[in-house]
PDB file of C-alpha atoms in Angstrom:
ATOM      1  CA  UNK K 169      10.568 -11.979 -11.460  1.00 64.00           C
ATOM      2  CA  UNK K 170       7.265 -13.871 -10.977  1.00 76.00           C
ATOM      3  CA  UNK K 171       6.668 -16.508 -13.740  1.00 80.00           C
ATOM      4  CA  UNK K 172       2.967 -16.291 -15.000  1.00 82.00           C
ATOM      5  CA  UNK K 173       1.570 -19.864 -14.281  1.00 79.00           C
ATOM      6  CA  UNK K 174      -0.939 -19.354 -17.101  1.00 79.00           C
ATOM      7  CA  UNK K 175       2.195 -18.588 -19.408  1.00 81.00           C
ATOM      8  CA  UNK K 176       4.009 -20.957 -21.880  1.00 85.00           C
ATOM      9  CA  UNK K 177       6.978 -21.098 -19.492  1.00 86.00           C
ATOM     10  CA  UNK K 178       4.917 -21.357 -16.223  1.00 82.00           C
ATOM     11  CA  UNK K 179       2.930 -24.478 -17.665  1.00 87.00           C
ATOM     12  CA  UNK K 180       6.266 -25.911 -19.125  1.00 84.00           C
ATOM     13  CA  UNK K 181       7.913 -25.627 -15.568  1.00 85.00           C
ATOM     14  CA  UNK K 182       4.998 -27.008 -13.901  1.00 88.00           C
ATOM     15  CA  UNK K 183       4.857 -29.783 -16.289  1.00 90.00           C
ATOM     16  CA  UNK K 184       8.441 -30.654 -15.796  1.00 90.00           C
ATOM     17  CA  UNK K 185       8.257 -30.686 -11.818  1.00 89.00           C
ATOM     18  CA  UNK K 186       4.725 -32.912 -11.896  1.00 88.00           C
ATOM     19  CA  UNK K 187       6.620 -35.402 -13.937  1.00 91.00           C
ATOM     20  CA  UNK K 188       9.770 -35.332 -11.900  1.00 92.00           C
ATOM     21  CA  UNK K 189       7.912 -35.921  -8.545  1.00 89.00           C
ATOM     22  CA  UNK K 190       5.318 -38.423  -9.957  1.00 90.00           C
ATOM     23  CA  UNK K 191       8.261 -40.582 -11.046  1.00 91.00           C
ATOM     24  CA  UNK K 192      10.145 -39.982  -7.662  1.00 90.00           C
ATOM     25  CA  UNK K 193       6.763 -41.367  -6.005  1.00 91.00           C
ATOM     26  CA  UNK K 194       6.606 -44.188  -8.311  1.00 93.00           C
ATOM     27  CA  UNK K 195      10.186 -45.388  -7.967  1.00 92.00           C
ATOM     28  CA  UNK K 196      10.246 -44.886  -4.302  1.00 91.00           C
ATOM     29  CA  UNK K 197      10.238 -48.084  -3.298  1.00 92.00           C
ATOM     30  CA  UNK K 198      13.075 -49.190  -5.241  1.00 91.00           C
ATOM     31  CA  UNK K 199      15.394 -45.926  -5.136  1.00 90.00           C
ATOM     32  CA  UNK K 200      18.726 -46.110  -3.406  1.00 91.00           C
ATOM     33  CA  UNK K 201      18.572 -44.897   0.341  1.00 91.00           C
ATOM     34  CA  UNK K 202      20.815 -41.771  -0.112  1.00 90.00           C
ATOM     35  CA  UNK K 203      18.705 -40.628  -3.282  1.00 90.00           C
ATOM     36  CA  UNK K 204      15.591 -41.206  -1.233  1.00 90.00           C
ATOM     37  CA  UNK K 205      16.792 -39.097   1.728  1.00 92.00           C
ATOM     38  CA  UNK K 206      17.634 -36.404  -0.365  1.00 92.00           C
ATOM     39  CA  UNK K 207      14.327 -36.657  -2.340  1.00 91.00           C
ATOM     40  CA  UNK K 208      12.563 -36.665   1.234  1.00 92.00           C
ATOM     41  CA  UNK K 209      14.197 -33.413   2.446  1.00 92.00           C
ATOM     42  CA  UNK K 210      13.225 -31.916  -1.001  1.00 91.00           C
ATOM     43  CA  UNK K 211       9.590 -32.769  -0.650  1.00 89.00           C
ATOM     44  CA  UNK K 212       9.490 -31.724   3.057  1.00 91.00           C
ATOM     45  CA  UNK K 213      10.600 -28.237   1.652  1.00 91.00           C
ATOM     46  CA  UNK K 214       8.139 -28.274  -1.015  1.00 89.00           C
ATOM     47  CA  UNK K 215       4.878 -29.433   1.200  1.00 88.00           C
ATOM     48  CA  UNK K 216       4.897 -26.255   3.660  1.00 86.00           C
ATOM     49  CA  UNK K 217       4.784 -23.557   0.721  1.00 89.00           C
ATOM     50  CA  UNK K 218       2.216 -25.692  -1.125  1.00 87.00           C
ATOM     51  CA  UNK K 219       0.049 -26.144   1.629  1.00 84.00           C
ATOM     52  CA  UNK K 220       0.186 -22.661   2.872  1.00 83.00           C
ATOM     53  CA  UNK K 221      -0.972 -21.592  -0.827  1.00 83.00           C
ATOM     54  CA  UNK K 222      -3.435 -24.171  -0.968  1.00 79.00           C
ATOM     55  CA  UNK K 223      -4.892 -22.924   2.091  1.00 63.00           C
ATOM     56  CA  UNK K 224      -5.222 -19.197   1.184  1.00 73.00           C
ATOM     57  CA  UNK K 225      -5.940 -20.160  -2.380  1.00 74.00           C
ATOM     58  CA  UNK K 226      -9.125 -22.058  -0.811  1.00 65.00           C
ATOM     59  CA  UNK K 227      -9.840 -19.425   1.483  1.00 61.00           C
ATOM     60  CA  UNK K 228      -9.837 -16.966  -1.140  1.00 69.00           C
ATOM     61  CA  UNK K 229     -11.703 -18.596  -3.703  1.00 67.00           C
ATOM     62  CA  UNK K 230     -14.487 -19.513  -1.436  1.00 58.00           C
ATOM     63  CA  UNK K 231     -15.243 -15.863  -0.467  1.00 69.00           C
ATOM     64  CA  UNK K 232     -18.159 -13.939  -2.530  1.00 76.00           C
ATOM     65  CA  UNK K 233     -16.394 -12.049  -5.583  1.00 76.00           C
ATOM     66  CA  UNK K 234     -15.592  -8.391  -5.302  1.00 75.00           C
ATOM     67  CA  UNK K 235     -18.434  -6.646  -7.363  1.00 74.00           C
ATOM     68  CA  UNK K 236     -20.904  -9.177  -7.157  1.00 78.00           C
ATOM     69  CA  UNK K 237     -24.143  -8.146  -7.961  1.00 81.00           C
ATOM     70  CA  UNK K 238     -26.336 -11.401  -7.518  1.00 81.00           C
ATOM     71  CA  UNK K 239     -29.015 -11.596  -5.283  1.00 85.00           C
ATOM     72  CA  UNK K 240     -32.810 -12.358  -5.491  1.00 86.00           C
ATOM     73  CA  UNK K 241     -35.154 -10.319  -7.410  1.00 89.00           C
ATOM     74  CA  UNK K 242     -38.903 -10.259  -7.163  1.00 87.00           C
ATOM     75  CA  UNK K 243     -40.923 -11.128 -10.362  1.00 86.00           C
ATOM     76  CA  UNK K 244     -41.282  -7.775 -12.685  1.00 90.00           C
ATOM     77  CA  UNK K 245     -38.317  -6.117 -10.946  1.00 93.00           C
ATOM     78  CA  UNK K 246     -37.512  -3.134 -13.459  1.00 93.00           C
ATOM     79  CA  UNK K 247     -34.843  -1.444 -11.310  1.00 94.00           C
ATOM     80  CA  UNK K 248     -32.326  -3.363  -8.499  1.00 96.00           C
ATOM     81  CA  UNK K 249     -29.355  -2.359  -6.812  1.00 95.00           C
ATOM     82  CA  UNK K 250     -26.661  -3.298  -4.255  1.00 95.00           C
ATOM     83  CA  UNK K 251     -24.583  -0.336  -2.922  1.00 94.00           C
ATOM     84  CA  UNK K 252     -21.135  -0.342  -3.645  1.00 92.00           C
ATOM     85  CA  UNK K 253     -20.169  -0.780   0.340  1.00 93.00           C
ATOM     86  CA  UNK K 254     -21.464  -4.305   0.030  1.00 94.00           C
ATOM     87  CA  UNK K 255     -19.622  -5.031  -3.399  1.00 91.00           C
ATOM     88  CA  UNK K 256     -16.261  -3.483  -3.140  1.00 88.00           C
ATOM     89  CA  UNK K 257     -13.471  -2.548  -0.867  1.00 86.00           C
ATOM     90  CA  UNK K 258     -13.310   0.896   0.511  1.00 85.00           C
ATOM     91  CA  UNK K 259      -9.983   2.850   0.759  1.00 79.00           C
ATOM     92  CA  UNK K 260     -10.500   3.742   4.500  1.00 76.00           C
ATOM     93  CA  UNK K 261     -12.178   0.549   5.969  1.00 78.00           C
ATOM     94  CA  UNK K 262     -13.802   2.459   9.118  1.00 88.00           C
ATOM     95  CA  UNK K 263     -14.591   5.408  11.244  1.00 90.00           C
ATOM     96  CA  UNK K 264     -13.814   5.151  14.922  1.00 88.00           C
ATOM     97  CA  UNK K 265     -15.355   7.087  16.407  1.00 89.00           C
ATOM     98  CA  UNK K 266     -17.866   7.720  13.968  1.00 91.00           C
ATOM     99  CA  UNK K 267     -18.869  11.476  14.762  1.00 91.00           C
ATOM    100  CA  UNK K 268     -22.304  12.582  13.571  1.00 92.00           C
ATOM    101  CA  UNK K 269     -22.677  12.736   9.922  1.00 93.00           C
ATOM    102  CA  UNK K 270     -19.661  11.142   9.363  1.00 93.00           C
ATOM    103  CA  UNK K 271     -19.854   9.324   5.800  1.00 93.00           C
ATOM    104  CA  UNK K 272     -18.650   5.806   4.844  1.00 93.00           C
ATOM    105  CA  UNK K 273     -17.754   5.890   1.046  1.00 90.00           C
ATOM    106  CA  UNK K 274     -20.216   8.308  -0.643  1.00 91.00           C
ATOM    107  CA  UNK K 275     -23.282   6.385   0.060  1.00 94.00           C
ATOM    108  CA  UNK K 276     -23.575   6.061   3.704  1.00 96.00           C
ATOM    109  CA  UNK K 277     -23.980   8.776   6.367  1.00 96.00           C
ATOM    110  CA  UNK K 278     -24.296   8.178  10.131  1.00 95.00           C
ATOM    111  CA  UNK K 279     -26.381  10.226  12.326  1.00 95.00           C
ATOM    112  CA  UNK K 280     -26.509  10.091  16.071  1.00 94.00           C
ATOM    113  CA  UNK K 281     -26.381  12.733  19.087  1.00 91.00           C
ATOM    114  CA  UNK K 282     -24.108  10.471  21.563  1.00 89.00           C
ATOM    115  CA  UNK K 283     -21.841  13.268  23.095  1.00 84.00           C
ATOM    116  CA  UNK K 284     -19.218  10.682  23.756  1.00 78.00           C
ATOM    117  CA  UNK K 285     -19.165   9.391  20.475  1.00 74.00           C
ATOM    118  CA  UNK K 286     -18.846   5.935  21.406  1.00 87.00           C
ATOM    119  CA  UNK K 287     -19.957   4.372  17.812  1.00 93.00           C
ATOM    120  CA  UNK K 288     -17.771   2.563  15.314  1.00 94.00           C
ATOM    121  CA  UNK K 289     -18.677   1.736  11.516  1.00 95.00           C
ATOM    122  CA  UNK K 290     -16.433  -0.368   9.586  1.00 94.00           C
ATOM    123  CA  UNK K 291     -16.331  -2.539   6.574  1.00 93.00           C
ATOM    124  CA  UNK K 292     -15.786  -6.129   6.705  1.00 92.00           C
ATOM    125  CA  UNK K 293     -15.184  -9.067   4.314  1.00 90.00           C
ATOM    126  CA  UNK K 294     -17.732 -11.657   4.195  1.00 89.00           C
ATOM    127  CA  UNK K 295     -16.671 -15.089   4.230  1.00 84.00           C
ATOM    128  CA  UNK K 296     -19.385 -17.239   5.218  1.00 83.00           C
ATOM    129  CA  UNK K 297     -20.536 -20.169   2.853  1.00 79.00           C
ATOM    130  CA  UNK K 298     -23.889 -18.397   2.226  1.00 83.00           C
ATOM    131  CA  UNK K 299     -22.897 -15.042   1.873  1.00 87.00           C
ATOM    132  CA  UNK K 300     -23.953 -13.278  -1.568  1.00 89.00           C
ATOM    133  CA  UNK K 301     -22.043 -10.031  -0.895  1.00 91.00           C
ATOM    134  CA  UNK K 302     -18.481  -9.646  -1.003  1.00 90.00           C
ATOM    135  CA  UNK K 303     -18.523  -7.067   1.998  1.00 91.00           C
ATOM    136  CA  UNK K 304     -20.725  -6.164   5.138  1.00 94.00           C
ATOM    137  CA  UNK K 305     -20.905  -3.291   7.381  1.00 96.00           C
ATOM    138  CA  UNK K 306     -20.437  -3.444  11.256  1.00 96.00           C
ATOM    139  CA  UNK K 307     -21.903  -0.988  13.630  1.00 96.00           C
ATOM    140  CA  UNK K 308     -20.414  -1.154  16.989  1.00 95.00           C
ATOM    141  CA  UNK K 309     -21.894   0.777  19.758  1.00 94.00           C
ATOM    142  CA  UNK K 310     -20.577   1.045  23.408  1.00 90.00           C
ATOM    143  CA  UNK K 311     -22.039   3.344  25.919  1.00 87.00           C
ATOM    144  CA  UNK K 312     -24.517   5.310  24.219  1.00 89.00           C
ATOM    145  CA  UNK K 313     -25.986   8.503  26.019  1.00 86.00           C
ATOM    146  CA  UNK K 314     -27.752   9.806  22.760  1.00 87.00           C
ATOM    147  CA  UNK K 315     -31.286   9.577  21.791  1.00 91.00           C
ATOM    148  CA  UNK K 316     -30.969   8.199  18.170  1.00 93.00           C
ATOM    149  CA  UNK K 317     -28.520   6.289  15.844  1.00 95.00           C
ATOM    150  CA  UNK K 318     -29.105   5.820  12.133  1.00 96.00           C
ATOM    151  CA  UNK K 319     -27.703   5.096   8.949  1.00 97.00           C
ATOM    152  CA  UNK K 320     -28.531   7.096   6.130  1.00 98.00           C
ATOM    153  CA  UNK K 321     -28.228   5.274   2.641  1.00 97.00           C
ATOM    154  CA  UNK K 322     -28.265   7.231  -0.664  1.00 97.00           C
ATOM    155  CA  UNK K 323     -30.144   5.494  -3.494  1.00 96.00           C
ATOM    156  CA  UNK K 324     -29.000   6.230  -7.220  1.00 95.00           C
ATOM    157  CA  UNK K 325     -31.308   8.645  -9.158  1.00 94.00           C
ATOM    158  CA  UNK K 326     -31.906   5.857 -11.502  1.00 93.00           C
ATOM    159  CA  UNK K 327     -34.634   4.677  -9.061  1.00 95.00           C
ATOM    160  CA  UNK K 328     -36.556   7.947  -9.497  1.00 94.00           C
ATOM    161  CA  UNK K 329     -36.877   7.498 -13.353  1.00 94.00           C
ATOM    162  CA  UNK K 330     -40.454   6.617 -14.088  1.00 92.00           C
ATOM    163  CA  UNK K 331     -41.396   5.992 -10.405  1.00 94.00           C
ATOM    164  CA  UNK K 332     -44.799   5.450  -9.927  1.00 94.00           C
ATOM    165  CA  UNK K 333     -47.384   5.102  -7.058  1.00 93.00           C
ATOM    166  CA  UNK K 334     -47.888   1.766  -8.104  1.00 93.00           C
ATOM    167  CA  UNK K 335     -44.580   0.560  -7.534  1.00 95.00           C
ATOM    168  CA  UNK K 336     -43.563  -1.423  -4.489  1.00 95.00           C
ATOM    169  CA  UNK K 337     -39.662  -0.774  -3.206  1.00 96.00           C
ATOM    170  CA  UNK K 338     -38.341  -4.039  -1.564  1.00 97.00           C
ATOM    171  CA  UNK K 339     -35.515  -3.696   0.788  1.00 97.00           C
ATOM    172  CA  UNK K 340     -33.695  -7.040   1.593  1.00 96.00           C
ATOM    173  CA  UNK K 341     -31.288  -7.090   4.543  1.00 96.00           C
ATOM    174  CA  UNK K 342     -29.069  -9.999   5.977  1.00 95.00           C
ATOM    175  CA  UNK K 343     -27.657  -9.045   9.413  1.00 94.00           C
ATOM    176  CA  UNK K 344     -26.238 -10.214  12.735  1.00 94.00           C
ATOM    177  CA  UNK K 345     -27.054  -8.934  15.955  1.00 93.00           C
ATOM    178  CA  UNK K 346     -24.833  -9.462  19.321  1.00 93.00           C
ATOM    179  CA  UNK K 347     -27.965  -8.639  21.303  1.00 92.00           C
ATOM    180  CA  UNK K 348     -31.619  -8.127  20.399  1.00 92.00           C
ATOM    181  CA  UNK K 349     -32.416  -4.748  19.086  1.00 94.00           C
ATOM    182  CA  UNK K 350     -35.382  -3.061  17.247  1.00 94.00           C
ATOM    183  CA  UNK K 351     -34.402  -1.674  13.909  1.00 96.00           C
ATOM    184  CA  UNK K 352     -36.498   0.557  11.838  1.00 97.00           C
ATOM    185  CA  UNK K 353     -36.206   0.799   7.847  1.00 97.00           C
ATOM    186  CA  UNK K 354     -37.702   4.467   6.608  1.00 97.00           C
ATOM    187  CA  UNK K 355     -38.027   4.924   3.100  1.00 97.00           C
ATOM    188  CA  UNK K 356     -37.871   8.687   2.054  1.00 97.00           C
ATOM    189  CA  UNK K 357     -38.552  10.234  -1.302  1.00 97.00           C
ATOM    190  CA  UNK K 358     -38.266  14.078  -1.991  1.00 96.00           C
ATOM    191  CA  UNK K 359     -40.625  15.050  -4.235  1.00 95.00           C
ATOM    192  CA  UNK K 360     -40.893  18.976  -5.015  1.00 92.00           C
ATOM    193  CA  UNK K 361     -40.947  20.719  -1.569  1.00 94.00           C
ATOM    194  CA  UNK K 362     -42.194  17.587   0.207  1.00 93.00           C
ATOM    195  CA  UNK K 363     -40.718  14.348   1.077  1.00 95.00           C
ATOM    196  CA  UNK K 364     -42.690  11.114   1.548  1.00 94.00           C
ATOM    197  CA  UNK K 365     -41.762   8.548   4.312  1.00 96.00           C
ATOM    198  CA  UNK K 366     -42.818   4.784   4.876  1.00 95.00           C
ATOM    199  CA  UNK K 367     -41.935   3.249   7.784  1.00 96.00           C
ATOM    200  CA  UNK K 368     -41.211  -0.218   8.246  1.00 95.00           C
ATOM    201  CA  UNK K 369     -39.800  -2.690  11.195  1.00 95.00           C
ATOM    202  CA  UNK K 370     -37.195  -5.183  10.593  1.00 93.00           C
ATOM    203  CA  UNK K 371     -38.174  -8.659  12.352  1.00 86.00           C
ATOM    204  CA  UNK K 372     -35.898  -8.870  15.411  1.00 81.00           C
ATOM    205  CA  UNK K 373     -35.791 -12.657  14.975  1.00 78.00           C
ATOM    206  CA  UNK K 374     -34.530 -13.320  11.843  1.00 84.00           C
ATOM    207  CA  UNK K 375     -31.380 -12.754  10.207  1.00 88.00           C
ATOM    208  CA  UNK K 376     -32.559 -12.616   6.655  1.00 91.00           C
ATOM    209  CA  UNK K 377     -35.395  -9.907   6.178  1.00 93.00           C
ATOM    210  CA  UNK K 378     -37.270  -8.124   3.383  1.00 94.00           C
ATOM    211  CA  UNK K 379     -39.589  -5.238   3.797  1.00 95.00           C
ATOM    212  CA  UNK K 380     -41.375  -3.714   1.206  1.00 95.00           C
ATOM    213  CA  UNK K 381     -42.657   0.013   0.924  1.00 96.00           C
ATOM    214  CA  UNK K 382     -45.866   0.203  -0.974  1.00 94.00           C
ATOM    215  CA  UNK K 383     -46.211   3.577  -2.575  1.00 93.00           C
ATOM    216  CA  UNK K 384     -50.028   2.783  -3.225  1.00 90.00           C
ATOM    217  CA  UNK K 385     -51.078   4.706  -0.200  1.00 87.00           C
ATOM    218  CA  UNK K 386     -48.793   7.470  -0.289  1.00 90.00           C
ATOM    219  CA  UNK K 387     -48.892  11.202  -1.396  1.00 92.00           C
ATOM    220  CA  UNK K 388     -46.161  10.870  -4.088  1.00 92.00           C
ATOM    221  CA  UNK K 389     -46.502  13.411  -6.806  1.00 92.00           C
ATOM    222  CA  UNK K 390     -44.929  11.275  -9.695  1.00 91.00           C
ATOM    223  CA  UNK K 391     -44.263  14.271 -11.876  1.00 93.00           C
ATOM    224  CA  UNK K 392     -41.785  15.884  -9.146  1.00 94.00           C
ATOM    225  CA  UNK K 393     -39.764  13.101  -7.785  1.00 94.00           C
ATOM    226  CA  UNK K 394     -36.318  14.197  -7.153  1.00 94.00           C
ATOM    227  CA  UNK K 395     -34.383  11.747  -4.920  1.00 96.00           C
ATOM    228  CA  UNK K 396     -34.591   8.926  -2.672  1.00 97.00           C
ATOM    229  CA  UNK K 397     -32.671   7.748   0.431  1.00 97.00           C
ATOM    230  CA  UNK K 398     -33.131   4.846   3.177  1.00 98.00           C
ATOM    231  CA  UNK K 399     -32.674   5.340   6.837  1.00 98.00           C
ATOM    232  CA  UNK K 400     -31.942   2.390   9.002  1.00 98.00           C
ATOM    233  CA  UNK K 401     -32.745   3.499  12.804  1.00 97.00           C
ATOM    234  CA  UNK K 402     -31.478   1.418  15.937  1.00 96.00           C
ATOM    235  CA  UNK K 403     -33.631   1.582  19.082  1.00 95.00           C
ATOM    236  CA  UNK K 404     -31.539   1.174  22.274  1.00 92.00           C
ATOM    237  CA  UNK K 405     -28.072   0.428  20.477  1.00 92.00           C
ATOM    238  CA  UNK K 406     -25.609   0.780  23.480  1.00 92.00           C
ATOM    239  CA  UNK K 407     -23.428  -2.351  23.854  1.00 94.00           C
ATOM    240  CA  UNK K 408     -24.411  -4.043  20.693  1.00 94.00           C
ATOM    241  CA  UNK K 409     -22.674  -5.032  17.492  1.00 96.00           C
ATOM    242  CA  UNK K 410     -24.889  -4.912  14.496  1.00 96.00           C
ATOM    243  CA  UNK K 411     -23.445  -6.471  11.168  1.00 96.00           C
ATOM    244  CA  UNK K 412     -25.432  -5.737   7.962  1.00 96.00           C
ATOM    245  CA  UNK K 413     -23.835  -8.580   5.737  1.00 95.00           C
ATOM    246  CA  UNK K 414     -25.881  -7.604   2.548  1.00 95.00           C
ATOM    247  CA  UNK K 415     -28.467  -4.942   1.318  1.00 96.00           C
ATOM    248  CA  UNK K 416     -29.782  -4.478  -1.680  1.00 96.00           C
ATOM    249  CA  UNK K 417     -32.967  -2.539  -2.892  1.00 96.00           C
ATOM    250  CA  UNK K 418     -35.623  -3.708  -5.701  1.00 96.00           C
ATOM    251  CA  UNK K 419     -38.327  -1.680  -7.411  1.00 96.00           C
ATOM    252  CA  UNK K 420     -41.219  -3.695  -8.872  1.00 94.00           C
ATOM    253  CA  UNK K 421     -44.610  -3.136  -9.695  1.00 92.00           C
ATOM    254  CA  UNK K 422     -47.440  -3.983  -7.275  1.00 83.00           C
ATOM    255  CA  UNK K 423     -49.305  -6.970  -8.290  1.00 70.00           C
ATOM    256  CA  UNK K 424     -52.966  -6.373 -10.013  1.00 61.00           C
ATOM    257  CA  UNK K 425     -56.028  -7.373  -7.943  1.00 51.00           C
TER     258      UNK K 425
END
């Protein structure tokens, strides 16, 4: 039975072991050789599991915490969201091949027209010092004979509550590209029978990028807003690997002039 290291027994046993080995180290210079030989053997047996525990603990504790919702928000933000895909582990980590309309989790849908289906999408654990999201999404594309590849991300309905044309929707993405590629971001807002679309291009030379969708020039019917989603569209994606290490969306009012 495993002993809880934070429990009374666990703390007591640790303190006894610490005192024992502290005394052994302090008296090593004067200990009998037979005693010292036994202690050296025991210390070597302890060293391997202790080093392994320390290594694993340092690695895991350095990772962004699962469920982390920490990211920068513009001043005046009244709604912010990091999708679950970037916060928690999925039961199934990936799809290979990812067919058209395949879903990863309940938020992300893959769209493409590649007949060979040489597209894979999987969740990866972030482990870099500057990562804020616990997980990332990797898109791997091999020989691509289709005309389009996109990821559609459903945004929670809360973003539509009180949505006005004075709002700016900010999309922040941190990504790695194996090869240069143009990526377009399109905001879609369904209002009544119509869908308002705003298209932006992600800079192709930056790992961390922010695009803003200003609704001020849109034809949005504020009284009939129903749902929102974001499309990430990849141009000429063949023989490439794109990892979206973080993605978050904020809603904030436009600065008044």
